[in-house]
PDB file of C-alpha atoms in Angstrom:
ATOM      1  CA  MET A   1     145.472 -90.061 106.196  1.00  0.00           C
ATOM      2  CA  ASN A   2     145.564 -93.819 106.792  1.00  0.00           C
ATOM      3  CA  GLU A   3     145.368 -96.448 104.018  1.00  0.00           C
ATOM      4  CA  GLN A   4     141.767 -97.432 104.769  1.00  0.00           C
ATOM      5  CA  ALA A   5     140.532 -93.872 104.756  1.00  0.00           C
ATOM      6  CA  SER A   6     142.270 -93.112 101.448  1.00  0.00           C
ATOM      7  CA  GLY A   7     140.785 -96.198  99.778  1.00  0.00           C
ATOM      8  CA  HIS A   8     144.225 -97.399  98.624  1.00  0.00           C
ATOM      9  CA  ARG A   9     145.375-100.884  99.475  1.00  0.00           C
ATOM     10  CA  THR A  10     148.974-101.930  99.771  1.00  0.00           C
ATOM     11  CA  GLY A  11     151.040-104.950 100.740  1.00  0.00           C
ATOM     12  CA  PRO A  12     149.394-108.234 101.620  1.00  0.00           C
ATOM     13  CA  VAL A  13     145.849-107.060 100.890  1.00  0.00           C
ATOM     14  CA  ARG A  14     146.766-106.287  97.279  1.00  0.00           C
ATOM     15  CA  SER A  15     148.601-109.611  97.007  1.00  0.00           C
ATOM     16  CA  ALA A  16     145.577-111.498  98.347  1.00  0.00           C
ATOM     17  CA  ALA A  17     143.346-109.728  95.822  1.00  0.00           C
ATOM     18  CA  ALA A  18     145.742-110.557  92.968  1.00  0.00           C
ATOM     19  CA  ARG A  19     145.983-114.182  94.109  1.00  0.00           C
ATOM     20  CA  ASP A  20     142.208-114.498  94.207  1.00  0.00           C
ATOM     21  CA  ALA A  21     141.859-112.856  90.788  1.00  0.00           C
ATOM     22  CA  ILE A  22     144.424-115.266  89.324  1.00  0.00           C
ATOM     23  CA  LEU A  23     142.745-118.353  90.764  1.00  0.00           C
ATOM     24  CA  ALA A  24     139.291-117.142  89.702  1.00  0.00           C
ATOM     25  CA  ALA A  25     140.563-116.436  86.167  1.00  0.00           C
ATOM     26  CA  THR A  26     142.253-119.841  86.031  1.00  0.00           C
ATOM     27  CA  ALA A  27     139.067-121.638  87.079  1.00  0.00           C
ATOM     28  CA  ARG A  28     136.925-119.664  84.577  1.00  0.00           C
ATOM     29  CA  LEU A  29     139.271-120.249  81.667  1.00  0.00           C
ATOM     30  CA  PHE A  30     139.905-123.893  82.554  1.00  0.00           C
ATOM     31  CA  GLN A  31     136.188-124.627  82.759  1.00  0.00           C
ATOM     32  CA  GLY A  32     135.475-122.690  79.567  1.00  0.00           C
ATOM     33  CA  GLN A  33     138.239-123.893  77.294  1.00  0.00           C
ATOM     34  CA  GLY A  34     139.964-126.850  78.958  1.00  0.00           C
ATOM     35  CA  TYR A  35     143.557-127.457  79.890  1.00  0.00           C
ATOM     36  CA  ASP A  36     144.938-127.710  76.359  1.00  0.00           C
ATOM     37  CA  HIS A  37     144.027-124.100  75.601  1.00  0.00           C
ATOM     38  CA  LEU A  38     144.897-122.686  79.014  1.00  0.00           C
ATOM     39  CA  THR A  39     147.930-120.389  78.983  1.00  0.00           C
ATOM     40  CA  ILE A  40     149.683-118.303  81.602  1.00  0.00           C
ATOM     41  CA  GLU A  41     149.327-115.327  79.231  1.00  0.00           C
ATOM     42  CA  GLY A  42     145.570-115.841  79.010  1.00  0.00           C
ATOM     43  CA  ILE A  43     145.243-116.191  82.775  1.00  0.00           C
ATOM     44  CA  ALA A  44     147.292-113.032  83.349  1.00  0.00           C
ATOM     45  CA  LYS A  45     145.138-111.069  80.900  1.00  0.00           C
ATOM     46  CA  GLU A  46     141.871-112.402  82.412  1.00  0.00           C
ATOM     47  CA  ALA A  47     143.070-111.644  85.963  1.00  0.00           C
ATOM     48  CA  GLY A  48     144.470-108.207  85.091  1.00  0.00           C
ATOM     49  CA  VAL A  49     147.969-109.031  86.319  1.00  0.00           C
ATOM     50  CA  GLY A  50     151.374-109.559  84.771  1.00  0.00           C
ATOM     51  CA  LYS A  51     152.752-113.021  84.027  1.00  0.00           C
ATOM     52  CA  GLN A  52     155.537-112.406  86.528  1.00  0.00           C
ATOM     53  CA  THR A  53     152.927-112.076  89.289  1.00  0.00           C
ATOM     54  CA  ILE A  54     151.623-115.536  88.453  1.00  0.00           C
ATOM     55  CA  TYR A  55     155.084-117.072  88.286  1.00  0.00           C
ATOM     56  CA  ARG A  56     155.929-115.520  91.647  1.00  0.00           C
ATOM     57  CA  TRP A  57     153.395-117.880  93.292  1.00  0.00           C
ATOM     58  CA  TRP A  58     152.981-120.797  90.871  1.00  0.00           C
ATOM     59  CA  PRO A  59     155.655-122.452  88.724  1.00  0.00           C
ATOM     60  CA  SER A  60     153.209-123.799  86.123  1.00  0.00           C
ATOM     61  CA  ARG A  61     149.619-123.882  84.971  1.00  0.00           C
ATOM     62  CA  GLY A  62     149.382-127.359  86.522  1.00  0.00           C
ATOM     63  CA  ALA A  63     150.225-125.876  89.923  1.00  0.00           C
ATOM     64  CA  LEU A  64     147.460-123.311  89.386  1.00  0.00           C
ATOM     65  CA  ILE A  65     144.952-126.060  88.573  1.00  0.00           C
ATOM     66  CA  ALA A  66     146.052-128.027  91.650  1.00  0.00           C
ATOM     67  CA  GLU A  67     145.418-124.998  93.853  1.00  0.00           C
ATOM     68  CA  CYS A  68     142.040-124.383  92.213  1.00  0.00           C
ATOM     69  CA  LEU A  69     141.155-127.983  93.111  1.00  0.00           C
ATOM     70  CA  THR A  70     142.340-127.498  96.685  1.00  0.00           C
ATOM     71  CA  ASP A  71     140.236-124.335  96.981  1.00  0.00           C
ATOM     72  CA  GLY A  72     137.130-126.065  95.600  1.00  0.00           C
ATOM     73  CA  ARG A  73     136.995-123.757  92.592  1.00  0.00           C
ATOM     74  CA  LEU A  74     136.633-126.579  90.039  1.00  0.00           C
ATOM     75  CA  ILE A  75     134.733-129.289  91.889  1.00  0.00           C
ATOM     76  CA  PRO A  76     133.376-129.394  95.424  1.00  0.00           C
ATOM     77  CA  ILE A  77     135.991-130.523  97.885  1.00  0.00           C
ATOM     78  CA  ASP A  78     135.890-133.377 100.342  1.00  0.00           C
ATOM     79  CA  PHE A  79     133.231-135.744  99.155  1.00  0.00           C
ATOM     80  CA  ASP A  80     132.268-137.426 102.405  1.00  0.00           C
ATOM     81  CA  VAL A  81     131.483-141.103 102.615  1.00  0.00           C
ATOM     82  CA  PRO A  82     128.622-141.702 105.053  1.00  0.00           C
ATOM     83  CA  TYR A  83     128.801-144.299 107.791  1.00  0.00           C
ATOM     84  CA  THR A  84     125.470-146.088 108.129  1.00  0.00           C
ATOM     85  CA  GLY A  85     126.883-149.495 108.980  1.00  0.00           C
ATOM     86  CA  ASP A  86     126.279-150.778 105.433  1.00  0.00           C
ATOM     87  CA  LEU A  87     129.598-150.483 103.580  1.00  0.00           C
ATOM     88  CA  LEU A  88     128.236-151.118 100.106  1.00  0.00           C
ATOM     89  CA  ARG A  89     125.425-148.576 100.510  1.00  0.00           C
ATOM     90  CA  ASP A  90     127.846-145.976 101.902  1.00  0.00           C
ATOM     91  CA  VAL A  91     130.368-146.386  99.077  1.00  0.00           C
ATOM     92  CA  GLU A  92     127.591-146.335  96.483  1.00  0.00           C
ATOM     93  CA  GLU A  93     126.273-143.089  97.988  1.00  0.00           C
ATOM     94  CA  TRP A  94     129.749-141.526  97.731  1.00  0.00           C
ATOM     95  CA  LEU A  95     130.012-142.770  94.154  1.00  0.00           C
ATOM     96  CA  GLY A  96     126.608-141.257  93.365  1.00  0.00           C
ATOM     97  CA  SER A  97     127.806-137.856  94.620  1.00  0.00           C
ATOM     98  CA  VAL A  98     130.904-138.032  92.429  1.00  0.00           C
ATOM     99  CA  LEU A  99     128.945-139.202  89.397  1.00  0.00           C
ATOM    100  CA  ALA A 100     126.320-136.464  89.829  1.00  0.00           C
ATOM    101  CA  ILE A 101     129.005-133.966  88.907  1.00  0.00           C
ATOM    102  CA  LEU A 102     130.887-136.025  86.357  1.00  0.00           C
ATOM    103  CA  GLU A 103     127.816-137.179  84.410  1.00  0.00           C
ATOM    104  CA  THR A 104     126.995-133.655  83.284  1.00  0.00           C
ATOM    105  CA  PRO A 105     128.513-132.609  79.931  1.00  0.00           C
ATOM    106  CA  HIS A 106     130.508-129.912  81.741  1.00  0.00           C
ATOM    107  CA  GLY A 107     131.678-132.354  84.432  1.00  0.00           C
ATOM    108  CA  ALA A 108     132.873-134.939  81.927  1.00  0.00           C
ATOM    109  CA  MET A 109     134.838-132.280  80.028  1.00  0.00           C
ATOM    110  CA  LEU A 110     136.247-130.990  83.303  1.00  0.00           C
ATOM    111  CA  LEU A 111     137.464-134.448  84.321  1.00  0.00           C
ATOM    112  CA  ARG A 112     139.116-135.010  80.924  1.00  0.00           C
ATOM    113  CA  SER A 113     140.866-131.652  81.255  1.00  0.00           C
ATOM    114  CA  LEU A 114     141.992-132.516  84.787  1.00  0.00           C
ATOM    115  CA  VAL A 115     143.446-135.802  83.534  1.00  0.00           C
ATOM    116  CA  SER A 116     145.280-133.893  80.816  1.00  0.00           C
ATOM    117  CA  ALA A 117     146.653-131.495  83.433  1.00  0.00           C
ATOM    118  CA  ALA A 118     147.643-134.414  85.683  1.00  0.00           C
ATOM    119  CA  ALA A 119     149.611-135.951  82.817  1.00  0.00           C
ATOM    120  CA  GLU A 120     151.817-132.850  82.898  1.00  0.00           C
ATOM    121  CA  ASP A 121     151.781-132.225  86.645  1.00  0.00           C
ATOM    122  CA  ALA A 122     151.382-135.083  89.155  1.00  0.00           C
ATOM    123  CA  GLU A 123     150.262-132.585  91.799  1.00  0.00           C
ATOM    124  CA  VAL A 124     146.992-132.150  89.881  1.00  0.00           C
ATOM    125  CA  GLY A 125     146.298-135.889  90.096  1.00  0.00           C
ATOM    126  CA  ASP A 126     147.041-135.892  93.812  1.00  0.00           C
ATOM    127  CA  HIS A 127     144.684-132.977  94.376  1.00  0.00           C
ATOM    128  CA  LEU A 128     141.965-134.540  92.225  1.00  0.00           C
ATOM    129  CA  SER A 129     142.107-137.734  94.280  1.00  0.00           C
ATOM    130  CA  ALA A 130     142.018-135.703  97.506  1.00  0.00           C
ATOM    131  CA  SER A 131     139.160-133.488  96.280  1.00  0.00           C
ATOM    132  CA  LEU A 132     137.006-136.508  95.500  1.00  0.00           C
ATOM    133  CA  GLY A 133     137.708-137.900  98.965  1.00  0.00           C
ATOM    134  CA  VAL A 134     139.449-141.043  97.685  1.00  0.00           C
ATOM    135  CA  ASP A 135     142.572-140.770  99.821  1.00  0.00           C
ATOM    136  CA  ARG A 136     140.853-139.758 103.006  1.00  0.00           C
ATOM    137  CA  HIS A 137     137.136-140.400 103.283  1.00  0.00           C
ATOM    138  CA  LEU A 138     136.828-143.449 101.063  1.00  0.00           C
ATOM    139  CA  ALA A 139     139.955-145.085 102.501  1.00  0.00           C
ATOM    140  CA  GLU A 140     138.715-144.429 106.050  1.00  0.00           C
ATOM    141  CA  ARG A 141     135.293-145.890 105.270  1.00  0.00           C
ATOM    142  CA  LEU A 142     136.821-148.976 103.673  1.00  0.00           C
ATOM    143  CA  ALA A 143     139.107-149.411 106.701  1.00  0.00           C
ATOM    144  CA  ALA A 144     136.035-149.229 108.942  1.00  0.00           C
ATOM    145  CA  GLY A 145     134.481-151.903 106.729  1.00  0.00           C
ATOM    146  CA  ILE A 146     137.391-154.186 107.648  1.00  0.00           C
ATOM    147  CA  LEU A 147     136.783-153.561 111.340  1.00  0.00           C
ATOM    148  CA  ASP A 148     133.054-154.250 110.854  1.00  0.00           C
ATOM    149  CA  GLY A 149     133.822-157.544 109.106  1.00  0.00           C
ATOM    150  CA  GLN A 150     132.292-156.318 105.829  1.00  0.00           C
ATOM    151  CA  LEU A 151     135.603-156.337 103.962  1.00  0.00           C
ATOM    152  CA  ALA A 152     138.433-158.857 104.047  1.00  0.00           C
ATOM    153  CA  ALA A 153     140.990-158.203 106.778  1.00  0.00           C
ATOM    154  CA  ASP A 154     143.797-157.887 104.241  1.00  0.00           C
ATOM    155  CA  ALA A 155     141.897-155.619 101.825  1.00  0.00           C
ATOM    156  CA  PRO A 156     144.215-152.945 100.405  1.00  0.00           C
ATOM    157  CA  VAL A 157     141.919-149.979 101.101  1.00  0.00           C
ATOM    158  CA  GLU A 158     144.040-147.342  99.364  1.00  0.00           C
ATOM    159  CA  LEU A 159     144.390-149.496  96.249  1.00  0.00           C
ATOM    160  CA  LEU A 160     140.654-150.161  96.202  1.00  0.00           C
ATOM    161  CA  GLY A 161     139.988-146.426  96.258  1.00  0.00           C
ATOM    162  CA  HIS A 162     142.480-145.824  93.474  1.00  0.00           C
ATOM    163  CA  ALA A 163     140.933-148.651  91.440  1.00  0.00           C
ATOM    164  CA  VAL A 164     137.579-146.892  91.635  1.00  0.00           C
ATOM    165  CA  LEU A 165     139.141-143.518  90.768  1.00  0.00           C
ATOM    166  CA  GLY A 166     141.051-145.090  87.868  1.00  0.00           C
ATOM    167  CA  THR A 167     137.866-146.611  86.534  1.00  0.00           C
ATOM    168  CA  ILE A 168     136.087-143.259  86.805  1.00  0.00           C
ATOM    169  CA  ILE A 169     138.893-141.684  84.775  1.00  0.00           C
ATOM    170  CA  VAL A 170     139.080-144.425  82.133  1.00  0.00           C
ATOM    171  CA  GLN A 171     135.299-144.482  81.699  1.00  0.00           C
ATOM    172  CA  SER A 172     135.296-140.713  81.295  1.00  0.00           C
ATOM    173  CA  LEU A 173     138.136-140.738  78.764  1.00  0.00           C
ATOM    174  CA  THR A 174     136.549-143.460  76.647  1.00  0.00           C
ATOM    175  CA  ARG A 175     133.154-141.752  76.885  1.00  0.00           C
ATOM    176  CA  ARG A 176     131.343-145.006  77.387  1.00  0.00           C
ATOM    177  CA  PRO A 177     127.586-144.671  77.657  1.00  0.00           C
ATOM    178  CA  ASP A 178     126.928-146.387  80.987  1.00  0.00           C
ATOM    179  CA  VAL A 179     129.676-145.082  83.237  1.00  0.00           C
ATOM    180  CA  ALA A 180     127.482-145.222  86.331  1.00  0.00           C
ATOM    181  CA  GLY A 181     126.452-148.830  85.751  1.00  0.00           C
ATOM    182  CA  ALA A 182     130.035-149.997  85.220  1.00  0.00           C
ATOM    183  CA  LEU A 183     131.255-148.179  88.309  1.00  0.00           C
ATOM    184  CA  ARG A 184     128.484-149.508  90.503  1.00  0.00           C
ATOM    185  CA  GLU A 185     129.250-153.033  89.290  1.00  0.00           C
ATOM    186  CA  LEU A 186     132.942-152.556  90.131  1.00  0.00           C
ATOM    187  CA  VAL A 187     132.146-151.136  93.572  1.00  0.00           C
ATOM    188  CA  ARG A 188     129.777-154.017  94.330  1.00  0.00           C
ATOM    189  CA  TYR A 189     132.454-156.505  93.347  1.00  0.00           C
ATOM    190  CA  LEU A 190     135.252-154.806  95.295  1.00  0.00           C
ATOM    191  CA  VAL A 191     133.202-154.269  98.432  1.00  0.00           C
ATOM    192  CA  THR A 192     131.499-157.659  98.563  1.00  0.00           C
ATOM    193  CA  ALA A 193     134.395-159.881  97.439  1.00  0.00           C
ATOM    194  CA  ARG A 194     136.065-161.663 100.337  1.00  0.00           C
TER     195      ARG A 194
END
């Protein structure tokens, strides 16, 4: 009797199922209780696996969060920045997509938890920046803005993107009431200053 006919799975299929269960449990627990209360023991129990199975693939809970970000389990991945020919409008549209998630009570809590995780594991911060499209899409759109003459030729596109991301994080941590307004003002200044 072959493995498929018997209904028993072995080898890589079982490992893939365990991996998925671990990442799903991590995302559920992280979203429900935040990073400070997330434990490897809790993830193992939620996923129905042993702690050693988790540690076989991930060295820390931060590494688990980073992979959940990469997989799009915590926030959508790859926020695109449109290219309409109007740099300010395109960057504001990207910002609106990011803020649509972060302005919800759950999204704000999620971002604060991600910042807490990034403080322990730099990989989480890298993956957060990548998930929001800062390092790729926003930087590419800003670089195109230089070519279009809408941004100064010496504009540091990566630093501009990180300035916006940093402001998103600081505004979220301080829980200021008009995060969107402050961010739009910053974007207008950064994109129109020459």
